[in-house]
Amino acid sequence: MKLGTAGRTIRLGIIGLGNRSNDHIHSLVDMPDIEIRAVCDVYPDRVLRAQKMVEEAKGFRPDGTTDYRELNRRDDIEAVIILTSWTTHIQIAVDAMEQGKIPGMEVGGASSLEECWQMVRTSEKTGVPLMLLENCCYGQEEMTLLNMVRKNVFGELVYCRGGYQHDLRQEIGEGDLNRHYRQQNFIHRNGELYPTHELGPIAEYLRLNRGNRMLMLVSMASKAIGERAWLAKHRPDSPLKDQVFHEGDIVSTLIKCANGETIELTHDCTLPRPYSRGGYLRGLYGVWQEDNRGIYLENVTKPAANGEHLYESDKPYMEQYLHPLWKEYREYGLRGGHGGMDYLVLRAFIESIQKKKPFPIDVYDAASWMAITCLSEQSIAMGSMPVPIPDFTDGKWIRREKREGDIFSLDDVYEDQL
Amino acid sequence: MKLGTAGRTIRLGIIGLGNRSNDHIHSLVDMPDIEIRAVCDVYPDRVLRAQKMVEEAKGFRPDGTTDYRELNRRDDIEAVIILTSWTTHIQIAVDAMEQGKIPGMEVGGASSLEECWQMVRTSEKTGVPLMLLENCCYGQEEMTLLNMVRKNVFGELVYCRGGYQHDLRQEIGEGDLNRHYRQQNFIHRNGELYPTHELGPIAEYLRLNRGNRMLMLVSMASKAIGERAWLAKHRPDSPLKDQVFHEGDIVSTLIKCANGETIELTHDCTLPRPYSRGGYLRGLYGVWQEDNRGIYLENVTKPAANGEHLYESDKPYMEQYLHPLWKEYREYGLRGGHGGMDYLVLRAFIESIQKKKPFPIDVYDAASWMAITCLSEQSIAMGSMPVPIPDFTDGKWIRREKREGDIFSLDDVYEDQL
C-alpha cells in the first residue's frame, strides 16, 4: 500500500445505504481511482440520498435500484461493497461472487454455519476473492500492537481479550422498528452478535488461519435487563416498552486455539459504560491493557521504589512501535471515519484488486470470525456447551503460515516495500 | 464486632505451621481473649518454631504434635484454626467437627464434591459451625464496594469479575519439592486452583447462598508455558527444569447465578504481571474497575467536554462509602497482615464464637466457593463442558436471604450496633 498513489480505476456498486454507507461513500468519492456506478437499498429514499451524495461529489449520478441482484448483474462493475444489515451480508456476497463481482463486505456475525460454508465454497468454486472490511484491523492501536507482537515484545502469546463494549441503549431503544437491524437482533437473539472488531485484530496477532486456528468456544450470557430499564426510564411511551430483549447484557465467549492460546470476547451494549474495546494481551514477557493504558514488560518496566511491579504508561511504546503503515499515513494525512481506519481498510480492498494480490482479510477469515456469532448462540442455547469451530480452510491453515508482503505479517518483504 | 473489646477467652489449637501461620500467630498472640493451647504440623521443626513464637509472646508454651487428630481430641480447646496445605483443609475440619471443635479454615480449593458434602453434612449432623477464613471479604476495598452495592450505587448487578492474578513463578519454581503444596498443585492439576479471594467478595455482593446461588460453570485453560520458561531462564540447574506443569497459565471460569448474573474468575500465576485481583462490577447504573481505579456512574459521572463518557477516579467514592467497620478500624488502628484484613477475619471468627452468632462465612459458603476448584478441573478435563454447581444448602438458600446484624448484609441492625 502506497498511500495517495492512484491505480487503475475500479468501478463499484454499493449495496446497503444506511448510516454506515455515509462514512464509506465519503471516503470513496475522495479517491481518484474509484467510480461508484450503482447504488442499492431496499428503501428508495436511501437510494435517492446516496445518488445525490455521489453526484454532488463527483458530478456523476450512479444508477439506483432496490434489488441487489440487479446490481450484481451489471457488466460495468468489478466489485461491490456490501453495507446491509448483519443477516444479509453473506447472501448478497454469495450472489455477487456467482456473478463474478468481488465483494467487500462490512462486518457483522453469521446466522448459521451453513451460510459461512456457502460463502467459502462459492469463492473457491468461482475463484472470486472476498474481503471482510474489518476496519479495526487497521486501527492505529491495533496495528501498533501487531507490530509489537511481530517484534516479539510480548514473547509467545498466551491469552488475548477484547470486547465490543459500547453503550447503545439509546440507539437500540429509539431505532426505527423496521429498519433497525441491531434492535431486531437484540430482541430476538442471544449471543456474541458483533465479534469481529476485537476478534479481527486478535486473529492477526495469533496468526489465525495461518499456522493457527480457533478450535472451539463456550459462551455465557448474563440476564438482559439494561435495555428494558432504559426504555422504562427514558421512553415510557415507546412501543417497545414492554418488549422482552433476549440479548444478555454481558455475553462472554471463551475460545481455544490450536496453538494453545485462549481468547476472550465480551459483547456489552445495553448497560451504562464508557466505550472500550477492552484490549488485553498476555505473553511470556509481558502484558498490555487498554483500560488502564498500561503496559508491563519484564526486564524493561522498572519496578517501583519498594520493589513492587506496576504498569507503566503505554504511550511511549505506542510511538516507538507505531506500525509503518501508520507512519506513512500520518505523513500523508489521516482521512475518513473512525480515526482514519475506515479509509485504510477501503484502500486495502481497492489496491488488492488493482494489484491482483490476495486480500489481507480473506474469505476464510470472514467465515471463521463471523461464525463465532451463530456458534455462541448455539452454546448459550445449550447452557454454555462447548461447540466446535469448523476449519473453513479444510486443513490449509497449517501451510498458510507465511503471507509474503502482507501488511499483517510485517515480514521483510512488507518492510522493504515502504 | 466492636474492635478492641475483649470477650471471654477462646482456647485454640493451630494446625498447619507453614508461612501462613506466622501471620496468624502474630495476630492471635496480640489478642487478649485468645489462648493458643496446642500447635500441630507434620514437620517437627515447624512445631518447635511455633511453640517458641507463642512462648516468646505470651509466656506460655503450647503443646506440640505432628498428628492433627491428637490435637482435635484435646479437651482444653474450643476451636481450631486450620492452615495446612490446600488439599487437607477439609479432612482436618471434618475431624475437628466430629470432635466438637469449631474449625476456622484457611482458604484453598476442594479436590472433590464429595469432600465438600462431607464437610456440610458433618456440620449439620454435629451442630458444629465452620468458618472459612477468607480475608479478602474483609478487605477495605471489597467491604467498601459491598457498602456501595448495598446502597444501590451500581443498581441491580449484572456481571462481576475478579481474579487471582499474582506472578508466583519464583515461589513455585524454587519451593521445596516436598513441602510446597502450590508447586505440587501446579504440576499435577489444571483448574481454578484458588478461587475464593475474588469469589468471596463477589459472593457477598450477589448474596450467594442467601436468595441467590451459583448454578453452573465452564472453565477454559490456556497453554502452560510460563513456569517452564522461567525455570529454563532463571534456574537451569533446578530438578524441576524438565518438569511439565499442567496448570494453564491463564484459567478462565464463567459462572451463572440463579438470579441471572454472570461471574468471571481468572487464575493467573505463571506469567509476568503486576499483582491485581482484577475486580470489575457491572450494574444497571454503572461500572467499577480495579485496574484503572475507575468508576463510571450514569447521572453522576460528568461527561467530558466533548460529551464523551469516561471513567473518573474511584478515590472519592472509596472514602465516601468506606464500610462502617473500616471507619471503626481506622480509628482503632490497623493491625495484622495483608493491609489489616487478616486481623478482621480472625476477630470475626473469635467474636462469632464468643457471641454464639452464625459465622458470616459459613459451611455452605465454604463448600460452594471451594467446589469451584474441582468443578473447574472437571470442566477443563472434558473440554470446557458446563458442569452443575451443587446446592449445598439443599434449598435453604431461598429463605436464607436476611442475615440480621450480619456484617455483609449491612442492614439496619448492623449499623445500629456501631
mmCIF file of N, CA, C and O in Angstrom, chain A residues 234-288:
data_model
loop_
_atom_site.group_PDB
_atom_site.id
_atom_site.type_symbol
_atom_site.label_atom_id
_atom_site.label_comp_id
_atom_site.label_asym_id
_atom_site.label_seq_id
_atom_site.Cartn_x
_atom_site.Cartn_y
_atom_site.Cartn_z
ATOM 1 N N HIS A 234 -36.541 6.248 30.131
ATOM 2 C CA HIS A 234 -36.366 7.343 29.171
ATOM 3 C C HIS A 234 -37.423 7.402 28.080
ATOM 4 O O HIS A 234 -37.598 8.443 27.454
ATOM 5 N N ARG A 235 -38.079 6.310 27.770
ATOM 6 C CA ARG A 235 -39.071 6.298 26.708
ATOM 7 C C ARG A 235 -40.310 5.526 27.161
ATOM 8 O O ARG A 235 -40.651 4.492 26.597
ATOM 9 N N PRO A 236 -40.967 6.029 28.235
ATOM 10 C CA PRO A 236 -42.106 5.273 28.797
ATOM 11 C C PRO A 236 -43.249 5.089 27.800
ATOM 12 O O PRO A 236 -44.099 4.207 27.998
ATOM 13 N N ASP A 237 -43.277 5.872 26.735
ATOM 14 C CA ASP A 237 -44.348 5.725 25.746
ATOM 15 C C ASP A 237 -43.914 4.961 24.508
ATOM 16 O O ASP A 237 -44.657 4.889 23.520
ATOM 17 N N SER A 238 -42.717 4.409 24.529
ATOM 18 C CA SER A 238 -42.221 3.694 23.348
ATOM 19 C C SER A 238 -43.071 2.452 23.080
ATOM 20 O O SER A 238 -43.512 1.775 24.018
ATOM 21 N N PRO A 239 -43.300 2.117 21.815
ATOM 22 C CA PRO A 239 -43.973 0.837 21.506
ATOM 23 C C PRO A 239 -43.158 -0.368 21.980
ATOM 24 O O PRO A 239 -43.684 -1.475 22.065
ATOM 25 N N LEU A 240 -41.892 -0.143 22.315
ATOM 26 C CA LEU A 240 -41.033 -1.247 22.772
ATOM 27 C C LEU A 240 -41.013 -1.389 24.292
ATOM 28 O O LEU A 240 -40.290 -2.229 24.816
ATOM 29 N N LYS A 241 -41.811 -0.566 24.997
ATOM 30 C CA LYS A 241 -41.587 -0.504 26.448
ATOM 31 C C LYS A 241 -41.839 -1.833 27.166
ATOM 32 O O LYS A 241 -41.237 -2.102 28.194
ATOM 33 N N ASP A 242 -42.715 -2.677 26.610
ATOM 34 C CA ASP A 242 -42.936 -3.986 27.228
ATOM 35 C C ASP A 242 -42.202 -5.111 26.494
ATOM 36 O O ASP A 242 -42.438 -6.295 26.747
ATOM 37 N N GLN A 243 -41.363 -4.720 25.562
ATOM 38 C CA GLN A 243 -40.660 -5.708 24.749
ATOM 39 C C GLN A 243 -39.627 -6.472 25.593
ATOM 40 O O GLN A 243 -38.863 -5.865 26.338
ATOM 41 N N VAL A 244 -39.624 -7.783 25.463
ATOM 42 C CA VAL A 244 -38.553 -8.575 26.065
ATOM 43 C C VAL A 244 -37.364 -8.566 25.104
ATOM 44 O O VAL A 244 -37.521 -8.857 23.914
ATOM 45 N N PHE A 245 -36.200 -8.194 25.625
ATOM 46 C CA PHE A 245 -34.947 -8.292 24.849
ATOM 47 C C PHE A 245 -34.234 -9.564 25.298
ATOM 48 O O PHE A 245 -34.034 -9.765 26.495
ATOM 49 N N HIS A 246 -33.873 -10.389 24.353
ATOM 50 C CA HIS A 246 -33.237 -11.657 24.728
ATOM 51 C C HIS A 246 -31.713 -11.580 24.817
ATOM 52 O O HIS A 246 -31.089 -12.412 25.462
ATOM 53 N N GLU A 247 -31.124 -10.604 24.164
ATOM 54 C CA GLU A 247 -29.659 -10.493 24.195
ATOM 55 C C GLU A 247 -29.182 -10.155 25.605
ATOM 56 O O GLU A 247 -29.528 -9.092 26.154
ATOM 57 N N GLY A 248 -28.401 -11.032 26.201
ATOM 58 C CA GLY A 248 -27.867 -10.781 27.531
ATOM 59 C C GLY A 248 -27.065 -9.489 27.568
ATOM 60 O O GLY A 248 -26.397 -9.144 26.592
ATOM 61 N N ASP A 249 -27.117 -8.786 28.695
ATOM 62 C CA ASP A 249 -26.385 -7.519 28.777
ATOM 63 C C ASP A 249 -24.881 -7.727 28.594
ATOM 64 O O ASP A 249 -24.220 -6.930 27.940
ATOM 65 N N ILE A 250 -24.371 -8.769 29.205
ATOM 66 C CA ILE A 250 -22.952 -9.101 29.040
ATOM 67 C C ILE A 250 -22.882 -10.529 28.508
ATOM 68 O O ILE A 250 -23.340 -11.465 29.170
ATOM 69 N N VAL A 251 -22.330 -10.706 27.335
ATOM 70 C CA VAL A 251 -22.146 -12.041 26.768
ATOM 71 C C VAL A 251 -20.645 -12.309 26.696
ATOM 72 O O VAL A 251 -19.906 -11.567 26.038
ATOM 73 N N SER A 252 -20.221 -13.357 27.390
ATOM 74 C CA SER A 252 -18.796 -13.707 27.465
ATOM 75 C C SER A 252 -18.540 -14.957 26.640
ATOM 76 O O SER A 252 -19.291 -15.928 26.744
ATOM 77 N N THR A 253 -17.490 -14.931 25.852
ATOM 78 C CA THR A 253 -17.147 -16.072 24.995
ATOM 79 C C THR A 253 -15.678 -16.417 25.185
ATOM 80 O O THR A 253 -14.821 -15.533 25.100
ATOM 81 N N LEU A 254 -15.404 -17.680 25.469
ATOM 82 C CA LEU A 254 -14.030 -18.174 25.589
ATOM 83 C C LEU A 254 -13.733 -19.069 24.397
ATOM 84 O O LEU A 254 -14.536 -19.952 24.069
ATOM 85 N N ILE A 255 -12.599 -18.834 23.764
ATOM 86 C CA ILE A 255 -12.221 -19.563 22.543
ATOM 87 C C ILE A 255 -10.859 -20.212 22.765
ATOM 88 O O ILE A 255 -9.948 -19.574 23.284
ATOM 89 N N LYS A 256 -10.737 -21.466 22.365
ATOM 90 C CA LYS A 256 -9.452 -22.165 22.473
ATOM 91 C C LYS A 256 -8.836 -22.301 21.093
ATOM 92 O O LYS A 256 -9.529 -22.652 20.130
ATOM 93 N N CYS A 257 -7.555 -22.035 20.982
ATOM 94 C CA CYS A 257 -6.848 -22.094 19.696
ATOM 95 C C CYS A 257 -5.966 -23.335 19.607
ATOM 96 O O CYS A 257 -5.543 -23.887 20.620
ATOM 97 N N ALA A 258 -5.663 -23.708 18.364
ATOM 98 C CA ALA A 258 -4.855 -24.901 18.120
ATOM 99 C C ALA A 258 -3.489 -24.815 18.798
ATOM 100 O O ALA A 258 -2.969 -25.813 19.290
ATOM 101 N N ASN A 259 -2.898 -23.635 18.852
ATOM 102 C CA ASN A 259 -1.580 -23.489 19.481
ATOM 103 C C ASN A 259 -1.667 -23.238 20.983
ATOM 104 O O ASN A 259 -0.672 -22.858 21.596
ATOM 105 N N GLY A 260 -2.840 -23.436 21.541
ATOM 106 C CA GLY A 260 -2.982 -23.423 22.996
ATOM 107 C C GLY A 260 -3.358 -22.090 23.605
ATOM 108 O O GLY A 260 -3.584 -21.997 24.808
ATOM 109 N N GLU A 261 -3.423 -21.029 22.794
ATOM 110 C CA GLU A 261 -3.832 -19.742 23.350
ATOM 111 C C GLU A 261 -5.335 -19.768 23.627
ATOM 112 O O GLU A 261 -6.095 -20.469 22.967
ATOM 113 N N THR A 262 -5.770 -18.946 24.578
ATOM 114 C CA THR A 262 -7.198 -18.719 24.760
ATOM 115 C C THR A 262 -7.510 -17.257 24.434
ATOM 116 O O THR A 262 -6.667 -16.364 24.597
ATOM 117 N N ILE A 263 -8.731 -17.063 23.933
ATOM 118 C CA ILE A 263 -9.222 -15.733 23.565
ATOM 119 C C ILE A 263 -10.510 -15.523 24.337
ATOM 120 O O ILE A 263 -11.317 -16.439 24.463
ATOM 121 N N GLU A 264 -10.708 -14.316 24.850
ATOM 122 C CA GLU A 264 -11.995 -13.998 25.437
ATOM 123 C C GLU A 264 -12.602 -12.786 24.756
ATOM 124 O O GLU A 264 -11.952 -11.757 24.570
ATOM 125 N N LEU A 265 -13.867 -12.923 24.383
ATOM 126 C CA LEU A 265 -14.621 -11.833 23.766
ATOM 127 C C LEU A 265 -15.770 -11.436 24.691
ATOM 128 O O LEU A 265 -16.397 -12.293 25.312
ATOM 129 N N THR A 266 -16.062 -10.136 24.749
ATOM 130 C CA THR A 266 -17.200 -9.653 25.528
ATOM 131 C C THR A 266 -18.088 -8.780 24.660
ATOM 132 O O THR A 266 -17.594 -7.856 24.011
ATOM 133 N N HIS A 267 -19.359 -9.081 24.643
ATOM 134 C CA HIS A 267 -20.351 -8.254 23.949
ATOM 135 C C HIS A 267 -21.152 -7.556 25.029
ATOM 136 O O HIS A 267 -21.738 -8.212 25.892
ATOM 137 N N ASP A 268 -21.208 -6.223 24.973
ATOM 138 C CA ASP A 268 -21.607 -5.460 26.154
ATOM 139 C C ASP A 268 -22.143 -4.116 25.667
ATOM 140 O O ASP A 268 -21.405 -3.157 25.540
ATOM 141 N N CYS A 269 -23.453 -4.062 25.351
ATOM 142 C CA CYS A 269 -24.022 -2.879 24.682
ATOM 143 C C CYS A 269 -25.251 -2.306 25.367
ATOM 144 O O CYS A 269 -25.801 -1.322 24.877
ATOM 145 N N THR A 270 -25.727 -2.894 26.444
ATOM 146 C CA THR A 270 -27.006 -2.450 26.999
ATOM 147 C C THR A 270 -26.932 -2.100 28.483
ATOM 148 O O THR A 270 -27.927 -2.185 29.211
ATOM 149 N N LEU A 271 -25.757 -1.708 28.924
ATOM 150 C CA LEU A 271 -25.593 -1.152 30.266
ATOM 151 C C LEU A 271 -24.749 0.115 30.139
ATOM 152 O O LEU A 271 -23.961 0.239 29.205
ATOM 153 N N PRO A 272 -24.908 1.053 31.099
ATOM 154 C CA PRO A 272 -24.097 2.270 31.027
ATOM 155 C C PRO A 272 -22.616 1.956 31.182
ATOM 156 O O PRO A 272 -22.244 1.140 32.036
ATOM 157 N N ARG A 273 -21.780 2.589 30.375
ATOM 158 C CA ARG A 273 -20.332 2.388 30.477
ATOM 159 C C ARG A 273 -19.622 3.339 29.517
ATOM 160 O O ARG A 273 -20.198 3.766 28.522
ATOM 161 N N PRO A 274 -18.363 3.631 29.788
ATOM 162 C CA PRO A 274 -17.540 4.295 28.782
ATOM 163 C C PRO A 274 -17.218 3.299 27.658
ATOM 164 O O PRO A 274 -17.137 2.089 27.902
ATOM 165 N N TYR A 275 -17.053 3.816 26.450
ATOM 166 C CA TYR A 275 -16.689 2.951 25.323
ATOM 167 C C TYR A 275 -15.309 2.336 25.557
ATOM 168 O O TYR A 275 -14.397 2.992 26.039
ATOM 169 N N SER A 276 -15.168 1.074 25.190
ATOM 170 C CA SER A 276 -13.857 0.430 25.243
ATOM 171 C C SER A 276 -13.904 -0.828 24.402
ATOM 172 O O SER A 276 -14.912 -1.526 24.378
ATOM 173 N N ARG A 277 -12.800 -1.115 23.697
ATOM 174 C CA ARG A 277 -12.711 -2.420 23.056
ATOM 175 C C ARG A 277 -11.979 -3.421 23.946
ATOM 176 O O ARG A 277 -11.717 -4.549 23.528
ATOM 177 N N GLY A 278 -11.715 -2.998 25.174
ATOM 178 C CA GLY A 278 -11.253 -3.919 26.227
ATOM 179 C C GLY A 278 -10.022 -4.738 25.893
ATOM 180 O O GLY A 278 -9.881 -5.869 26.363
ATOM 181 N N GLY A 279 -9.126 -4.157 25.108
ATOM 182 C CA GLY A 279 -7.966 -4.935 24.673
ATOM 183 C C GLY A 279 -7.047 -5.322 25.826
ATOM 184 O O GLY A 279 -6.835 -4.541 26.764
ATOM 185 N N TYR A 280 -6.497 -6.523 25.742
ATOM 186 C CA TYR A 280 -5.651 -7.070 26.815
ATOM 187 C C TYR A 280 -4.868 -8.215 26.207
ATOM 188 O O TYR A 280 -5.445 -9.134 25.615
ATOM 189 N N LEU A 281 -3.558 -8.126 26.311
ATOM 190 C CA LEU A 281 -2.666 -9.124 25.716
ATOM 191 C C LEU A 281 -1.749 -9.694 26.777
ATOM 192 O O LEU A 281 -1.173 -8.931 27.548
ATOM 193 N N ARG A 282 -1.573 -10.997 26.786
ATOM 194 C CA ARG A 282 -0.646 -11.618 27.740
ATOM 195 C C ARG A 282 0.328 -12.518 27.006
ATOM 196 O O ARG A 282 -0.093 -13.360 26.203
ATOM 197 N N GLY A 283 1.598 -12.344 27.296
ATOM 198 C CA GLY A 283 2.604 -13.203 26.693
ATOM 199 C C GLY A 283 3.668 -13.570 27.699
ATOM 200 O O GLY A 283 3.603 -13.166 28.871
ATOM 201 N N LEU A 284 4.644 -14.319 27.245
ATOM 202 C CA LEU A 284 5.719 -14.783 28.128
ATOM 203 C C LEU A 284 6.513 -13.636 28.733
ATOM 204 O O LEU A 284 7.101 -13.786 29.799
ATOM 205 N N TYR A 285 6.560 -12.489 28.043
ATOM 206 C CA TYR A 285 7.378 -11.377 28.537
ATOM 207 C C TYR A 285 6.575 -10.234 29.143
ATOM 208 O O TYR A 285 7.157 -9.346 29.758
ATOM 209 N N GLY A 286 5.267 -10.216 28.924
ATOM 210 C CA GLY A 286 4.559 -9.061 29.470
ATOM 211 C C GLY A 286 3.092 -8.960 29.143
ATOM 212 O O GLY A 286 2.489 -9.891 28.589
ATOM 213 N N VAL A 287 2.546 -7.824 29.479
ATOM 214 C CA VAL A 287 1.117 -7.532 29.459
ATOM 215 C C VAL A 287 0.882 -6.185 28.791
ATOM 216 O O VAL A 287 1.643 -5.246 29.028
ATOM 217 N N TRP A 288 -0.209 -6.061 28.051
ATOM 218 C CA TRP A 288 -0.722 -4.742 27.660
ATOM 219 C C TRP A 288 -2.208 -4.718 27.967
ATOM 220 O O TRP A 288 -2.903 -5.723 27.791
#
